[in-house]
PDB file of C-alpha atoms and ligand atoms in Angstrom:
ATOM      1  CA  UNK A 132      11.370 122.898 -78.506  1.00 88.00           C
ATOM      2  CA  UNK A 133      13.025 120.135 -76.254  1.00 97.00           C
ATOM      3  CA  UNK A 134      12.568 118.851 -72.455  1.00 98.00           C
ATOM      4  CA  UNK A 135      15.406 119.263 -70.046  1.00 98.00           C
ATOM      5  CA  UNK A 136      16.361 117.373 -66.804  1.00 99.00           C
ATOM      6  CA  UNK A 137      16.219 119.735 -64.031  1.00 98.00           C
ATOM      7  CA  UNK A 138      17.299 119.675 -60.333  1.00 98.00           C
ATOM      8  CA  UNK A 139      15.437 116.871 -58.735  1.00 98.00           C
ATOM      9  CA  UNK A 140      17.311 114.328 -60.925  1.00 98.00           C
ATOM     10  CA  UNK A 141      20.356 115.034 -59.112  1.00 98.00           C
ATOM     11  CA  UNK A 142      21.088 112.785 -56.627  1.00 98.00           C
ATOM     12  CA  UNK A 143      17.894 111.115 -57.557  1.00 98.00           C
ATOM     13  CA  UNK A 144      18.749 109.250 -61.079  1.00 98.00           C
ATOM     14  CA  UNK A 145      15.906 106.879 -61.637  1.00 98.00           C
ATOM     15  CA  UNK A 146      16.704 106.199 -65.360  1.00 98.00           C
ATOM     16  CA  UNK A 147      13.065 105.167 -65.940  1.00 98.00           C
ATOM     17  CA  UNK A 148      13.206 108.349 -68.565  1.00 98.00           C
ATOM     18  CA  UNK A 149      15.848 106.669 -70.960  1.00 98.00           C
ATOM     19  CA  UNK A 150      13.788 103.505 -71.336  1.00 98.00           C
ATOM     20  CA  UNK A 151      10.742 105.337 -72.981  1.00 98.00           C
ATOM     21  CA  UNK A 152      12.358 107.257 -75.362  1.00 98.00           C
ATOM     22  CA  UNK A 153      12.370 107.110 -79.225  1.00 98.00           C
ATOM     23  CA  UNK A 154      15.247 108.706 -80.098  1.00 98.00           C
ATOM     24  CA  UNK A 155      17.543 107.661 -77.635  1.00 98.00           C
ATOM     25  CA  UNK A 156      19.049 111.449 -76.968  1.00 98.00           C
ATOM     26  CA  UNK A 157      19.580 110.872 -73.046  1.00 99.00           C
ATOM     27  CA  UNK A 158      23.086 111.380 -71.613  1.00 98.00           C
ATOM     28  CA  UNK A 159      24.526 110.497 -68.364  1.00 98.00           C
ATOM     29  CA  UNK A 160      26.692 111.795 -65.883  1.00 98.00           C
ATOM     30  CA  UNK A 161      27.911 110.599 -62.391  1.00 98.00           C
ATOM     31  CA  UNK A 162      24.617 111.585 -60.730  1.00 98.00           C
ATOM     32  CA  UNK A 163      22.547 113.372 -63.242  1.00 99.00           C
ATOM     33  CA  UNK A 164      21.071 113.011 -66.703  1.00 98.00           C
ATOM     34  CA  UNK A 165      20.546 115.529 -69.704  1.00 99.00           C
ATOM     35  CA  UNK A 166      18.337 115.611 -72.788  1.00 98.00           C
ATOM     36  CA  UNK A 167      20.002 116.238 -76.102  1.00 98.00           C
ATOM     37  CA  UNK A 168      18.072 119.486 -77.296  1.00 98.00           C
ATOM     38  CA  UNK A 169      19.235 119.172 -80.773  1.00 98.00           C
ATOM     39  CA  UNK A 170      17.847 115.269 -80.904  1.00 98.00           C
ATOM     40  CA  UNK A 171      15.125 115.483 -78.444  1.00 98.00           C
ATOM     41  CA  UNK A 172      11.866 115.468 -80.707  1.00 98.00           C
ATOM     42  CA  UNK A 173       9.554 116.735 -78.405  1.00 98.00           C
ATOM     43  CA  UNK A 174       7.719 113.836 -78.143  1.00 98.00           C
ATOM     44  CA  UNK A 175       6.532 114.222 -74.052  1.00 98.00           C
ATOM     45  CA  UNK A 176       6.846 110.774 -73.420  1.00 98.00           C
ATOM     46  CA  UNK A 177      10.203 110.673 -70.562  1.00 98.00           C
ATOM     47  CA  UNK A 178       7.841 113.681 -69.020  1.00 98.00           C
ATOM     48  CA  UNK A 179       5.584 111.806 -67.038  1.00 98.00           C
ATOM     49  CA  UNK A 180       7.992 108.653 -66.367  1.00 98.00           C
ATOM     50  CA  UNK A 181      10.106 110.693 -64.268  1.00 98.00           C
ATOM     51  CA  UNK A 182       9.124 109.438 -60.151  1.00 98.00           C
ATOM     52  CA  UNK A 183      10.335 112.548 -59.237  1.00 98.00           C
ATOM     53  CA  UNK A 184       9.124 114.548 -61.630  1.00 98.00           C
ATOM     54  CA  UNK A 185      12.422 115.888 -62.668  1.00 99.00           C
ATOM     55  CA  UNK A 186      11.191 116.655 -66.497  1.00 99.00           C
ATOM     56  CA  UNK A 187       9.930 119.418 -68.090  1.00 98.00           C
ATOM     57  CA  UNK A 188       9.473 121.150 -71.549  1.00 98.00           C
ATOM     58  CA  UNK A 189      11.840 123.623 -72.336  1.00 97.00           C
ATOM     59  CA  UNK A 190       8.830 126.663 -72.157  1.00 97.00           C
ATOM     60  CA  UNK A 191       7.745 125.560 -67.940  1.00 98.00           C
ATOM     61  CA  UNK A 192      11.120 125.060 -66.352  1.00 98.00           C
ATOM     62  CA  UNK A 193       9.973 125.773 -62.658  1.00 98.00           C
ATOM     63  CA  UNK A 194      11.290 129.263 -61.517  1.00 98.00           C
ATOM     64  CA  UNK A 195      15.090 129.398 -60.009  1.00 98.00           C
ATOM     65  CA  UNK A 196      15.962 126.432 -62.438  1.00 98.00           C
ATOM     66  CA  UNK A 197      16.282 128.156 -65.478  1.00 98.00           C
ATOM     67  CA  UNK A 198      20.171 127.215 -65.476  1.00 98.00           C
ATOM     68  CA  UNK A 199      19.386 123.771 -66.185  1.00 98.00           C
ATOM     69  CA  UNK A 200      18.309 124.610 -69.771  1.00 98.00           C
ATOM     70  CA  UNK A 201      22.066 125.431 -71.087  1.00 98.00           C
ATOM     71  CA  UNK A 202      23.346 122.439 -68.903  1.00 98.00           C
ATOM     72  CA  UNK A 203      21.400 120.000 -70.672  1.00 98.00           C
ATOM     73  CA  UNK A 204      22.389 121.548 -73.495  1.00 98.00           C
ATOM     74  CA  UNK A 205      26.503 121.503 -72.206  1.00 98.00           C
ATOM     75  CA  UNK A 206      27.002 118.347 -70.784  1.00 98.00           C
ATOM     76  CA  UNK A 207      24.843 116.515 -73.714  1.00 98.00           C
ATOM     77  CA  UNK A 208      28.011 116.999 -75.909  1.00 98.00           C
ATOM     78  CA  UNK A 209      30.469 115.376 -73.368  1.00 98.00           C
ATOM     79  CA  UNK A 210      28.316 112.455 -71.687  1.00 98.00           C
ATOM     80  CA  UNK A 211      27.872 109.157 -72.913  1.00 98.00           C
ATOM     81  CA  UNK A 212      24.559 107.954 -74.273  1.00 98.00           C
ATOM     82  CA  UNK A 213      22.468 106.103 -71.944  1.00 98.00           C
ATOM     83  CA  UNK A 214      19.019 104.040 -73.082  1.00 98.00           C
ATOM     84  CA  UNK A 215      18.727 101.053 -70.586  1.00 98.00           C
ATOM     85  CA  UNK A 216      17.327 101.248 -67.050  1.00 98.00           C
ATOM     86  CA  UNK A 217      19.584 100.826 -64.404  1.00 98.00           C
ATOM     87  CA  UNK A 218      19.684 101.028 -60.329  1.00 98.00           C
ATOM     88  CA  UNK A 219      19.047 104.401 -59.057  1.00 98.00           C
ATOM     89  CA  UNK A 220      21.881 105.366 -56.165  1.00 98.00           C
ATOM     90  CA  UNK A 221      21.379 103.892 -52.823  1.00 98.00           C
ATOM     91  CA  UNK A 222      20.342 107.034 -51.269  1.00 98.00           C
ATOM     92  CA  UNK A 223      18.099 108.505 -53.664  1.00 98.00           C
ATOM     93  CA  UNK A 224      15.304 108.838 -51.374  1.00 98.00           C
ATOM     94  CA  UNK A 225      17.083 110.986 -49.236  1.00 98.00           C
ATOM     95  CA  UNK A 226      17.587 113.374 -51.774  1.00 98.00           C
ATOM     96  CA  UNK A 227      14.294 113.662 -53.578  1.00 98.00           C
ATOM     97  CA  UNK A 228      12.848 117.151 -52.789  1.00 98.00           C
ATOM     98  CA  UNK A 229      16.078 118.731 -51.766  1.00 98.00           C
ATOM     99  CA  UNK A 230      16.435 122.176 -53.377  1.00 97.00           C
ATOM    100  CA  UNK A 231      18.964 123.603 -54.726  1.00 98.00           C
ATOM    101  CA  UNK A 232      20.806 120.190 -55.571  1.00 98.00           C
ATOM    102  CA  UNK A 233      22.889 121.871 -58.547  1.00 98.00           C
ATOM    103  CA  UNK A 234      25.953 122.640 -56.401  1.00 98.00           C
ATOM    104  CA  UNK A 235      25.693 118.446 -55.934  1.00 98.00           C
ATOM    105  CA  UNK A 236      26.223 118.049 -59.852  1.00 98.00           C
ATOM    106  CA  UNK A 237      28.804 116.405 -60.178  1.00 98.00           C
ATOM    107  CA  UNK A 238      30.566 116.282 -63.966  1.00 97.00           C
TER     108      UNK A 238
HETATM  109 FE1  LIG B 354      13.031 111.659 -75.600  1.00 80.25          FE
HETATM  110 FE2  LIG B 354      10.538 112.469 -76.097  1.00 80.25          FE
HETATM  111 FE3  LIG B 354      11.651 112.972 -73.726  1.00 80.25          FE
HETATM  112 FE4  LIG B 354      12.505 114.253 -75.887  1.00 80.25          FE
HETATM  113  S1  LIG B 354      10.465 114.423 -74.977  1.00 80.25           S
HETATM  114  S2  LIG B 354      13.788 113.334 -74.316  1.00 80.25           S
HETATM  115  S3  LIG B 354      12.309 112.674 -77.471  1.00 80.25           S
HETATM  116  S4  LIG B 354      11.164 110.944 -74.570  1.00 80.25           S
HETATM  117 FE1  LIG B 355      16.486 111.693 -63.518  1.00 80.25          FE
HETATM  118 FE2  LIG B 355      13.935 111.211 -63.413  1.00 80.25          FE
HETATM  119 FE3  LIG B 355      15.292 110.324 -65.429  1.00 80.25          FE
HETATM  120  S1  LIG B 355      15.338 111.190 -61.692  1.00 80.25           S
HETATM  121  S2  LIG B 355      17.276 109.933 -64.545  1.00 80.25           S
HETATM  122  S3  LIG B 355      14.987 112.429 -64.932  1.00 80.25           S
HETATM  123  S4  LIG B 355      13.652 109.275 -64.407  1.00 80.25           S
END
C-alpha cells in the first residue's frame, strides 16, 4: 500500500507534505509532486498536511482520478527528490479546486 498525489496538487504545490515525511520518497516536478510507491511506507503522516487535501491512500483515490496512481508511480523514477519546504507558486490560490488540472501537468 502507498499514498499518491492526486489532482489538486497541480498548480497548487504547497510542499508542506515533504517536510513530514520519514522516508523522504517525495519527488518533484515543475508544478506537481509524486510519492515513491516502492519507498512510501504507508505511514499517513503527508495525508493530513496537505492544505488542499491533495493526498490520499492508494485504496480511496476520489473517483475520475484513478490515473494519478501510475503517474506517481512514472514520474517518481525521473524527478528529483524533494524534502524541504519551499514557496508554493504565486497563483496557487487560483487554482485550488479546479478540476480536471491533469492536462496542466506539466513534466
Ligand atoms: Fe511519506 Fe508516510 Fe506520506 Fe508515505 S504516507 S509519502 S511514507 S509521509
Ligand atoms: Fe501538493 Fe499538497 Fe504536497 S499541494 S506539494 S500534495 S502539500
Amino acid at each position: 500500500m502507498t499514498f499518491i498525489v492526486a489532482d489538486n496538487c497541480v498548480k497548487c504545490k504547497h510542499t508542506d507534505c515533504v517536510e513530514v515525511c520519514p522516508v523522504d520518497c517525495f519527488y518533484e516536478g515543475p508544478n506537481f509532486l509524486v510519492i515513491h510507491p516502492d519507498e512510501c511506507i504507508d505511514c499517513a503522516l503527508c495525508e493530513p498536511e496537505c492544505p488542499v487535501d491533495a493526498i490520499f491512500s492508494e485504496d480511496e483515490v476520489p473517483e475520475g482520478q484513478e490515473v494519478y496512481v501510475e503517474l506517481n508511480a512514472e514520474l517518481a523514477e525521473v524527478w528529483p527528490n524533494i524534502t524541504e519546504k519551499k514557496d508554493p507558486p504565486a497563483d496557487h490560490a487560483e487554482w485550488d479546486g479546479v478540476e480536471n488540472k491533469l492536462q496542466y501537468l506539466e513534466r
